[in-house]
C-alpha cells in the first residue's frame, strides 16, 4: 500500500497552488459581494490546461485520472476560492463525462476541445421543480420532428446557465407512465442554451454568489438529432457513469474548504490574545481544531481510496458515497469551528471564514444529499431494505 503522491501529482498540487496565489481571498470576497463570475480565474485555469485534466488526450486533454482532477479541485478550494472557484471549473472538468463516455466520435471532436480551452462553458440541466433526488420524475419533454427534437419543460438549480452556451439536458422522450422501468425513456442532449427558447432566471442563494444557479424555462427549444448523447431512451444510464467521479470531486472540494478554514483558524488562535494568553492555549479552542483536522485527514483517505478505485476501473460506489458524506461533514465542521475560533469576527465578511462556512454548507445538499448518501450505504453496503 502506497499513500504517496507521485512526482507528477505533486507537481500538479504545486502548480495549482502557485496559480491560485494570484487570486487571494480579496478577489473571491469581491466576486461574492458583487455576484460576479470569476472570469480571470477561469481563464487562468483554462490556459494552464486544467479544464482538460481528466479528458482523453485524443481530444486535447491530459488524459489523467479522477485522482488528479481531485487534487486540482482540492487545491482550488483550499486556496480560499472555496465553492466559487471549484464550481466555476468543476462542470468543465467533470460535467462532460457523459459526452466522453457516450458521445459519438464526431461529438467529442466537435465539443471537447472547446470545453478544454474554456471557449465553451457547460451547464448541467437535470433537476426539475418536481424531480430533485428522484430524477426519474423529470418531465421536460423532447419530441422528434424529422432531424430535430423539440424540447419543452422547466429546470431548476441549473448552475452556470448565465455563462454557458451549452448544457447537458436530461429529458423524457417516453412519458413516465409508458415505460416498463422508471429509468427508461429518458434522453440526454448536449444542447445549445439558446436564449430565444430558454429563459434563464437566477436564484438568490445562501452562498457562492459568484457562480449563478438558475431556473430554466424551456419553450420550443429546437435541438439537432446530432446533439443526442448516446441512444434515445438511455439518458439515465449515460448520467450514471458520472455520479461516482462527481461525488469524489465534491469530497475533494469539501476537504479543501475545510483546510482553508482550519489554516485561518490556526493562525488566528495563535495570534489572538484574550485574558493575557493566545486563545489557542485554551483546550476548548484547540481540541475542536485538532478534531476537525483529524476528521479532514480521515475523509481524505476515503476520497483518495474512491479515486484510486475509479482510476483502476474498479467498483467504487460505496467508497464515493462515503467519501462525499464524510468529507462534507468534516469540511463543514472545520468551517464552523473556524467561525467559532474567530469569535464575533467570524461573522464578519472581511475575515472570509463565514464565506467558507456558507459555501461549504452546499456540499451537504448537492449534488448528492447526505440522506441519499446514507440511503446508498444502507441499501447497497449494509443490505438493508430500500427505504423509498
Ligand atoms: C446551489 C445549488 C446548485 C445546484 N446545481 C445543480 C446543477 O447544476 N444541475 C442540476 O441538475 N441540479 C443542481 N442542483 C440540484 C441539487 O442536485 C438538488 O438540490 C438535489 O438534487 C436535491 O433535490 P431537491 O432540492 O429537489 O430535494 P428533494 O428531492 O425535494 O429532497 C428534499 C430533502 O429530502 C431528503 N429526501 C428526499 N427523499 C429522501 C429519502 N428517500 N430518504 C431520505 N431523505 C430523503 C433529501 O435528502 C433532502 O434533504 C443544485 C442545487 C443547489 C442548491
PDB file of N, CA and C in Angstrom, residues 155-237:
ATOM      1  N   UNK A 155     -36.493  23.578 -15.710  1.00  0.00           N
ATOM      2  CA  UNK A 155     -35.392  23.033 -14.911  1.00  0.00           C
ATOM      3  C   UNK A 155     -35.144  23.983 -13.747  1.00  0.00           C
ATOM      4  N   UNK A 156     -34.582  23.459 -12.673  1.00  0.00           N
ATOM      5  CA  UNK A 156     -34.247  24.324 -11.543  1.00  0.00           C
ATOM      6  C   UNK A 156     -32.841  23.977 -11.068  1.00  0.00           C
ATOM      7  N   UNK A 157     -32.192  24.965 -10.452  1.00  0.00           N
ATOM      8  CA  UNK A 157     -30.835  24.790  -9.911  1.00  0.00           C
ATOM      9  C   UNK A 157     -29.781  24.582 -10.998  1.00  0.00           C
ATOM     10  N   UNK A 158     -30.028  25.071 -12.204  1.00  0.00           N
ATOM     11  CA  UNK A 158     -29.033  24.872 -13.265  1.00  0.00           C
ATOM     12  C   UNK A 158     -27.891  25.870 -13.074  1.00  0.00           C
ATOM     13  N   UNK A 159     -26.760  25.344 -12.661  1.00  0.00           N
ATOM     14  CA  UNK A 159     -25.609  26.188 -12.343  1.00  0.00           C
ATOM     15  C   UNK A 159     -24.890  26.615 -13.622  1.00  0.00           C
ATOM     16  N   UNK A 160     -24.460  27.852 -13.642  1.00  0.00           N
ATOM     17  CA  UNK A 160     -23.682  28.444 -14.751  1.00  0.00           C
ATOM     18  C   UNK A 160     -24.501  28.683 -16.028  1.00  0.00           C
ATOM     19  N   UNK A 161     -25.829  28.599 -15.939  1.00  0.00           N
ATOM     20  CA  UNK A 161     -26.612  28.780 -17.174  1.00  0.00           C
ATOM     21  C   UNK A 161     -26.420  30.186 -17.752  1.00  0.00           C
ATOM     22  N   UNK A 162     -26.059  31.163 -16.901  1.00  0.00           N
ATOM     23  CA  UNK A 162     -25.837  32.519 -17.431  1.00  0.00           C
ATOM     24  C   UNK A 162     -24.525  32.617 -18.203  1.00  0.00           C
ATOM     25  N   UNK A 163     -23.576  31.756 -17.886  1.00  0.00           N
ATOM     26  CA  UNK A 163     -22.276  31.784 -18.577  1.00  0.00           C
ATOM     27  C   UNK A 163     -22.255  30.835 -19.765  1.00  0.00           C
ATOM     28  N   UNK A 164     -23.051  29.758 -19.644  1.00  0.00           N
ATOM     29  CA  UNK A 164     -22.895  28.632 -20.572  1.00  0.00           C
ATOM     30  C   UNK A 164     -23.582  28.869 -21.912  1.00  0.00           C
ATOM     31  N   UNK A 165     -22.962  28.336 -22.962  1.00  0.00           N
ATOM     32  CA  UNK A 165     -23.628  28.318 -24.266  1.00  0.00           C
ATOM     33  C   UNK A 165     -24.123  26.902 -24.561  1.00  0.00           C
ATOM     34  N   UNK A 166     -23.666  25.937 -23.780  1.00  0.00           N
ATOM     35  CA  UNK A 166     -24.085  24.549 -23.958  1.00  0.00           C
ATOM     36  C   UNK A 166     -24.588  23.981 -22.637  1.00  0.00           C
ATOM     37  N   UNK A 167     -25.532  23.064 -22.726  1.00  0.00           N
ATOM     38  CA  UNK A 167     -25.967  22.379 -21.499  1.00  0.00           C
ATOM     39  C   UNK A 167     -26.201  20.904 -21.790  1.00  0.00           C
ATOM     40  N   UNK A 168     -25.848  20.090 -20.799  1.00  0.00           N
ATOM     41  CA  UNK A 168     -26.255  18.689 -20.833  1.00  0.00           C
ATOM     42  C   UNK A 168     -27.659  18.675 -20.270  1.00  0.00           C
ATOM     43  N   UNK A 169     -28.616  18.301 -21.102  1.00  0.00           N
ATOM     44  CA  UNK A 169     -30.029  18.474 -20.769  1.00  0.00           C
ATOM     45  C   UNK A 169     -30.710  17.106 -20.725  1.00  0.00           C
ATOM     46  N   UNK A 170     -31.240  16.771 -19.548  1.00  0.00           N
ATOM     47  CA  UNK A 170     -31.948  15.483 -19.406  1.00  0.00           C
ATOM     48  C   UNK A 170     -33.434  15.692 -19.676  1.00  0.00           C
ATOM     49  N   UNK A 171     -33.958  14.864 -20.548  1.00  0.00           N
ATOM     50  CA  UNK A 171     -35.371  14.987 -20.956  1.00  0.00           C
ATOM     51  C   UNK A 171     -36.043  13.621 -20.887  1.00  0.00           C
ATOM     52  N   UNK A 172     -37.358  13.660 -21.073  1.00  0.00           N
ATOM     53  CA  UNK A 172     -38.087  12.397 -21.287  1.00  0.00           C
ATOM     54  C   UNK A 172     -38.497  12.326 -22.743  1.00  0.00           C
ATOM     55  N   UNK A 173     -38.123  11.233 -23.405  1.00  0.00           N
ATOM     56  CA  UNK A 173     -38.605  11.019 -24.768  1.00  0.00           C
ATOM     57  C   UNK A 173     -39.777  10.036 -24.754  1.00  0.00           C
ATOM     58  N   UNK A 174     -39.925   9.301 -23.649  1.00  0.00           N
ATOM     59  CA  UNK A 174     -41.131   8.479 -23.441  1.00  0.00           C
ATOM     60  C   UNK A 174     -41.680   8.850 -22.059  1.00  0.00           C
ATOM     61  N   UNK A 175     -42.967   9.172 -21.980  1.00  0.00           N
ATOM     62  CA  UNK A 175     -43.512   9.586 -20.678  1.00  0.00           C
ATOM     63  C   UNK A 175     -43.353   8.491 -19.617  1.00  0.00           C
ATOM     64  N   UNK A 176     -43.225   8.930 -18.380  1.00  0.00           N
ATOM     65  CA  UNK A 176     -43.028   8.036 -17.223  1.00  0.00           C
ATOM     66  C   UNK A 176     -44.050   6.894 -17.222  1.00  0.00           C
ATOM     67  N   UNK A 177     -45.312   7.246 -17.505  1.00  0.00           N
ATOM     68  CA  UNK A 177     -46.403   6.266 -17.404  1.00  0.00           C
ATOM     69  C   UNK A 177     -46.254   5.150 -18.447  1.00  0.00           C
ATOM     70  N   UNK A 178     -45.468   5.408 -19.509  1.00  0.00           N
ATOM     71  CA  UNK A 178     -45.427   4.424 -20.604  1.00  0.00           C
ATOM     72  C   UNK A 178     -44.169   3.559 -20.602  1.00  0.00           C
ATOM     73  N   UNK A 179     -43.309   3.703 -19.572  1.00  0.00           N
ATOM     74  CA  UNK A 179     -42.088   2.887 -19.570  1.00  0.00           C
ATOM     75  C   UNK A 179     -42.224   1.717 -18.592  1.00  0.00           C
ATOM     76  N   UNK A 180     -41.553   0.613 -18.926  1.00  0.00           N
ATOM     77  CA  UNK A 180     -41.616  -0.570 -18.064  1.00  0.00           C
ATOM     78  C   UNK A 180     -40.811  -0.326 -16.790  1.00  0.00           C
ATOM     79  N   UNK A 181     -39.627   0.303 -16.959  1.00  0.00           N
ATOM     80  CA  UNK A 181     -38.793   0.638 -15.785  1.00  0.00           C
ATOM     81  C   UNK A 181     -38.632   2.145 -15.760  1.00  0.00           C
ATOM     82  N   UNK A 182     -38.700   2.715 -14.549  1.00  0.00           N
ATOM     83  CA  UNK A 182     -38.745   4.186 -14.477  1.00  0.00           C
ATOM     84  C   UNK A 182     -37.461   4.858 -14.969  1.00  0.00           C
ATOM     85  N   UNK A 183     -36.352   4.080 -15.015  1.00  0.00           N
ATOM     86  CA  UNK A 183     -35.096   4.673 -15.502  1.00  0.00           C
ATOM     87  C   UNK A 183     -35.020   4.676 -17.033  1.00  0.00           C
ATOM     88  N   UNK A 184     -36.006   4.080 -17.666  1.00  0.00           N
ATOM     89  CA  UNK A 184     -36.002   4.061 -19.141  1.00  0.00           C
ATOM     90  C   UNK A 184     -36.747   5.282 -19.685  1.00  0.00           C
ATOM     91  N   UNK A 185     -36.535   5.537 -20.981  1.00  0.00           N
ATOM     92  CA  UNK A 185     -37.317   6.574 -21.662  1.00  0.00           C
ATOM     93  C   UNK A 185     -36.818   7.987 -21.443  1.00  0.00           C
ATOM     94  N   UNK A 186     -35.608   8.115 -20.850  1.00  0.00           N
ATOM     95  CA  UNK A 186     -35.024   9.463 -20.708  1.00  0.00           C
ATOM     96  C   UNK A 186     -33.890   9.618 -21.712  1.00  0.00           C
ATOM     97  N   UNK A 187     -33.722  10.840 -22.226  1.00  0.00           N
ATOM     98  CA  UNK A 187     -32.668  11.060 -23.221  1.00  0.00           C
ATOM     99  C   UNK A 187     -31.877  12.307 -22.864  1.00  0.00           C
ATOM    100  N   UNK A 188     -30.577  12.231 -23.151  1.00  0.00           N
ATOM    101  CA  UNK A 188     -29.651  13.308 -22.786  1.00  0.00           C
ATOM    102  C   UNK A 188     -29.187  14.019 -24.050  1.00  0.00           C
ATOM    103  N   UNK A 189     -29.189  15.346 -23.993  1.00  0.00           N
ATOM    104  CA  UNK A 189     -28.731  16.139 -25.140  1.00  0.00           C
ATOM    105  C   UNK A 189     -27.586  17.060 -24.714  1.00  0.00           C
ATOM    106  N   UNK A 190     -26.672  17.313 -25.646  1.00  0.00           N
ATOM    107  CA  UNK A 190     -25.686  18.379 -25.443  1.00  0.00           C
ATOM    108  C   UNK A 190     -26.216  19.545 -26.266  1.00  0.00           C
ATOM    109  N   UNK A 191     -27.121  20.304 -25.634  1.00  0.00           N
ATOM    110  CA  UNK A 191     -27.940  21.263 -26.379  1.00  0.00           C
ATOM    111  C   UNK A 191     -27.394  22.684 -26.275  1.00  0.00           C
ATOM    112  N   UNK A 192     -27.718  23.489 -27.284  1.00  0.00           N
ATOM    113  CA  UNK A 192     -27.403  24.921 -27.196  1.00  0.00           C
ATOM    114  C   UNK A 192     -28.301  25.551 -26.151  1.00  0.00           C
ATOM    115  N   UNK A 193     -27.727  26.455 -25.375  1.00  0.00           N
ATOM    116  CA  UNK A 193     -28.551  27.211 -24.424  1.00  0.00           C
ATOM    117  C   UNK A 193     -29.030  28.456 -25.188  1.00  0.00           C
ATOM    118  N   UNK A 194     -29.992  28.221 -26.049  1.00  0.00           N
ATOM    119  CA  UNK A 194     -30.458  29.249 -26.989  1.00  0.00           C
ATOM    120  C   UNK A 194     -31.353  30.251 -26.257  1.00  0.00           C
ATOM    121  N   UNK A 195     -30.903  31.522 -26.139  1.00  0.00           N
ATOM    122  CA  UNK A 195     -31.707  32.485 -25.378  1.00  0.00           C
ATOM    123  C   UNK A 195     -33.077  32.754 -25.996  1.00  0.00           C
ATOM    124  N   UNK A 196     -33.255  32.404 -27.275  1.00  0.00           N
ATOM    125  CA  UNK A 196     -34.556  32.581 -27.921  1.00  0.00           C
ATOM    126  C   UNK A 196     -35.589  31.592 -27.398  1.00  0.00           C
ATOM    127  N   UNK A 197     -35.128  30.471 -26.855  1.00  0.00           N
ATOM    128  CA  UNK A 197     -36.071  29.430 -26.414  1.00  0.00           C
ATOM    129  C   UNK A 197     -35.909  29.081 -24.935  1.00  0.00           C
ATOM    130  N   UNK A 198     -34.865  29.610 -24.308  1.00  0.00           N
ATOM    131  CA  UNK A 198     -34.625  29.271 -22.894  1.00  0.00           C
ATOM    132  C   UNK A 198     -34.496  30.554 -22.080  1.00  0.00           C
ATOM    133  N   UNK A 199     -35.466  30.776 -21.210  1.00  0.00           N
ATOM    134  CA  UNK A 199     -35.345  31.930 -20.309  1.00  0.00           C
ATOM    135  C   UNK A 199     -34.584  31.474 -19.059  1.00  0.00           C
ATOM    136  N   UNK A 200     -33.558  32.250 -18.710  1.00  0.00           N
ATOM    137  CA  UNK A 200     -32.720  31.910 -17.554  1.00  0.00           C
ATOM    138  C   UNK A 200     -33.026  32.912 -16.444  1.00  0.00           C
ATOM    139  N   UNK A 201     -33.515  32.399 -15.313  1.00  0.00           N
ATOM    140  CA  UNK A 201     -33.866  33.299 -14.206  1.00  0.00           C
ATOM    141  C   UNK A 201     -33.036  32.921 -12.976  1.00  0.00           C
ATOM    142  N   UNK A 202     -32.192  33.831 -12.533  1.00  0.00           N
ATOM    143  CA  UNK A 202     -31.241  33.488 -11.466  1.00  0.00           C
ATOM    144  C   UNK A 202     -31.922  33.335 -10.104  1.00  0.00           C
ATOM    145  N   UNK A 203     -31.429  32.365  -9.319  1.00  0.00           N
ATOM    146  CA  UNK A 203     -31.909  32.156  -7.941  1.00  0.00           C
ATOM    147  C   UNK A 203     -30.926  32.833  -6.979  1.00  0.00           C
ATOM    148  N   UNK A 204     -31.428  33.364  -5.892  1.00  0.00           N
ATOM    149  CA  UNK A 204     -30.554  34.027  -4.922  1.00  0.00           C
ATOM    150  C   UNK A 204     -30.246  33.061  -3.792  1.00  0.00           C
ATOM    151  N   UNK A 205     -28.959  32.818  -3.597  1.00  0.00           N
ATOM    152  CA  UNK A 205     -28.539  31.703  -2.750  1.00  0.00           C
ATOM    153  C   UNK A 205     -27.886  32.168  -1.449  1.00  0.00           C
ATOM    154  N   UNK A 206     -27.732  31.219  -0.526  1.00  0.00           N
ATOM    155  CA  UNK A 206     -27.032  31.484   0.734  1.00  0.00           C
ATOM    156  C   UNK A 206     -25.571  31.845   0.485  1.00  0.00           C
ATOM    157  N   UNK A 207     -24.957  31.186  -0.475  1.00  0.00           N
ATOM    158  CA  UNK A 207     -23.535  31.421  -0.719  1.00  0.00           C
ATOM    159  C   UNK A 207     -23.192  31.201  -2.180  1.00  0.00           C
ATOM    160  N   UNK A 208     -21.919  31.288  -2.497  1.00  0.00           N
ATOM    161  CA  UNK A 208     -21.386  31.069  -3.840  1.00  0.00           C
ATOM    162  C   UNK A 208     -22.072  31.968  -4.872  1.00  0.00           C
ATOM    163  N   UNK A 209     -22.226  33.241  -4.478  1.00  0.00           N
ATOM    164  CA  UNK A 209     -22.930  34.168  -5.372  1.00  0.00           C
ATOM    165  C   UNK A 209     -22.186  34.375  -6.691  1.00  0.00           C
ATOM    166  N   UNK A 210     -20.867  34.121  -6.690  1.00  0.00           N
ATOM    167  CA  UNK A 210     -20.080  34.365  -7.905  1.00  0.00           C
ATOM    168  C   UNK A 210     -20.469  33.428  -9.041  1.00  0.00           C
ATOM    169  N   UNK A 211     -21.024  32.276  -8.694  1.00  0.00           N
ATOM    170  CA  UNK A 211     -21.395  31.313  -9.738  1.00  0.00           C
ATOM    171  C   UNK A 211     -22.911  31.146  -9.692  1.00  0.00           C
ATOM    172  N   UNK A 212     -23.538  31.553 -10.791  1.00  0.00           N
ATOM    173  CA  UNK A 212     -25.003  31.621 -10.842  1.00  0.00           C
ATOM    174  C   UNK A 212     -25.656  30.242 -10.843  1.00  0.00           C
ATOM    175  N   UNK A 213     -26.821  30.185 -10.240  1.00  0.00           N
ATOM    176  CA  UNK A 213     -27.677  28.983 -10.279  1.00  0.00           C
ATOM    177  C   UNK A 213     -29.079  29.472 -10.628  1.00  0.00           C
ATOM    178  N   UNK A 214     -29.764  28.743 -11.503  1.00  0.00           N
ATOM    179  CA  UNK A 214     -30.917  29.346 -12.182  1.00  0.00           C
ATOM    180  C   UNK A 214     -32.096  28.406 -12.363  1.00  0.00           C
ATOM    181  N   UNK A 215     -33.248  29.048 -12.626  1.00  0.00           N
ATOM    182  CA  UNK A 215     -34.409  28.349 -13.174  1.00  0.00           C
ATOM    183  C   UNK A 215     -34.298  28.467 -14.695  1.00  0.00           C
ATOM    184  N   UNK A 216     -34.674  27.420 -15.401  1.00  0.00           N
ATOM    185  CA  UNK A 216     -34.718  27.495 -16.864  1.00  0.00           C
ATOM    186  C   UNK A 216     -36.155  27.256 -17.319  1.00  0.00           C
ATOM    187  N   UNK A 217     -36.647  28.157 -18.164  1.00  0.00           N
ATOM    188  CA  UNK A 217     -37.978  27.997 -18.766  1.00  0.00           C
ATOM    189  C   UNK A 217     -37.734  27.677 -20.242  1.00  0.00           C
ATOM    190  N   UNK A 218     -37.944  26.432 -20.591  1.00  0.00           N
ATOM    191  CA  UNK A 218     -37.586  25.958 -21.939  1.00  0.00           C
ATOM    192  C   UNK A 218     -38.865  25.821 -22.765  1.00  0.00           C
ATOM    193  N   UNK A 219     -38.945  26.603 -23.821  1.00  0.00           N
ATOM    194  CA  UNK A 219     -40.154  26.565 -24.660  1.00  0.00           C
ATOM    195  C   UNK A 219     -39.765  26.427 -26.124  1.00  0.00           C
ATOM    196  N   UNK A 220     -40.133  25.295 -26.697  1.00  0.00           N
ATOM    197  CA  UNK A 220     -39.870  25.054 -28.119  1.00  0.00           C
ATOM    198  C   UNK A 220     -38.400  25.152 -28.479  1.00  0.00           C
ATOM    199  N   UNK A 221     -37.556  24.561 -27.668  1.00  0.00           N
ATOM    200  CA  UNK A 221     -36.110  24.553 -27.977  1.00  0.00           C
ATOM    201  C   UNK A 221     -35.878  23.494 -29.061  1.00  0.00           C
ATOM    202  N   UNK A 222     -35.285  23.951 -30.188  1.00  0.00           N
ATOM    203  CA  UNK A 222     -35.061  23.034 -31.316  1.00  0.00           C
ATOM    204  C   UNK A 222     -33.618  22.525 -31.224  1.00  0.00           C
ATOM    205  N   UNK A 223     -33.473  21.216 -31.036  1.00  0.00           N
ATOM    206  CA  UNK A 223     -32.130  20.638 -30.865  1.00  0.00           C
ATOM    207  C   UNK A 223     -31.907  19.599 -31.960  1.00  0.00           C
ATOM    208  N   UNK A 224     -30.784  19.714 -32.643  1.00  0.00           N
ATOM    209  CA  UNK A 224     -30.482  18.764 -33.715  1.00  0.00           C
ATOM    210  C   UNK A 224     -30.349  17.353 -33.146  1.00  0.00           C
ATOM    211  N   UNK A 225     -30.787  16.364 -33.928  1.00  0.00           N
ATOM    212  CA  UNK A 225     -30.642  14.959 -33.504  1.00  0.00           C
ATOM    213  C   UNK A 225     -29.163  14.608 -33.341  1.00  0.00           C
ATOM    214  N   UNK A 226     -28.285  15.371 -33.988  1.00  0.00           N
ATOM    215  CA  UNK A 226     -26.834  15.147 -33.830  1.00  0.00           C
ATOM    216  C   UNK A 226     -26.371  15.458 -32.413  1.00  0.00           C
ATOM    217  N   UNK A 227     -27.182  16.177 -31.658  1.00  0.00           N
ATOM    218  CA  UNK A 227     -26.782  16.547 -30.294  1.00  0.00           C
ATOM    219  C   UNK A 227     -27.328  15.595 -29.225  1.00  0.00           C
ATOM    220  N   UNK A 228     -27.962  14.512 -29.668  1.00  0.00           N
ATOM    221  CA  UNK A 228     -28.380  13.475 -28.708  1.00  0.00           C
ATOM    222  C   UNK A 228     -27.123  12.734 -28.250  1.00  0.00           C
ATOM    223  N   UNK A 229     -26.965  12.586 -26.921  1.00  0.00           N
ATOM    224  CA  UNK A 229     -25.785  11.878 -26.391  1.00  0.00           C
ATOM    225  C   UNK A 229     -26.194  10.437 -26.090  1.00  0.00           C
ATOM    226  N   UNK A 230     -25.498   9.486 -26.693  1.00  0.00           N
ATOM    227  CA  UNK A 230     -25.871   8.081 -26.520  1.00  0.00           C
ATOM    228  C   UNK A 230     -27.172   7.801 -27.259  1.00  0.00           C
ATOM    229  N   UNK A 231     -27.817   6.706 -26.860  1.00  0.00           N
ATOM    230  CA  UNK A 231     -29.048   6.314 -27.560  1.00  0.00           C
ATOM    231  C   UNK A 231     -30.273   6.990 -26.961  1.00  0.00           C
ATOM    232  N   UNK A 232     -31.277   7.210 -27.806  1.00  0.00           N
ATOM    233  CA  UNK A 232     -32.544   7.727 -27.294  1.00  0.00           C
ATOM    234  C   UNK A 232     -33.102   6.742 -26.262  1.00  0.00           C
ATOM    235  N   UNK A 233     -33.567   7.287 -25.149  1.00  0.00           N
ATOM    236  CA  UNK A 233     -34.148   6.440 -24.095  1.00  0.00           C
ATOM    237  C   UNK A 233     -33.135   5.962 -23.061  1.00  0.00           C
ATOM    238  N   UNK A 234     -31.835   6.220 -23.319  1.00  0.00           N
ATOM    239  CA  UNK A 234     -30.793   5.719 -22.403  1.00  0.00           C
ATOM    240  C   UNK A 234     -30.097   6.848 -21.628  1.00  0.00           C
ATOM    241  N   UNK A 235     -30.757   7.985 -21.540  1.00  0.00           N
ATOM    242  CA  UNK A 235     -30.131   9.156 -20.901  1.00  0.00           C
ATOM    243  C   UNK A 235     -29.750   8.932 -19.454  1.00  0.00           C
ATOM    244  N   UNK A 236     -30.582   8.208 -18.723  1.00  0.00           N
ATOM    245  CA  UNK A 236     -30.309   7.963 -17.306  1.00  0.00           C
ATOM    246  C   UNK A 236     -29.003   7.178 -17.160  1.00  0.00           C
ATOM    247  N   UNK A 237     -28.818   6.198 -18.022  1.00  0.00           N
ATOM    248  CA  UNK A 237     -27.610   5.365 -17.944  1.00  0.00           C
ATOM    249  C   UNK A 237     -26.366   6.180 -18.307  1.00  0.00           C
TER     250      UNK A 237
END
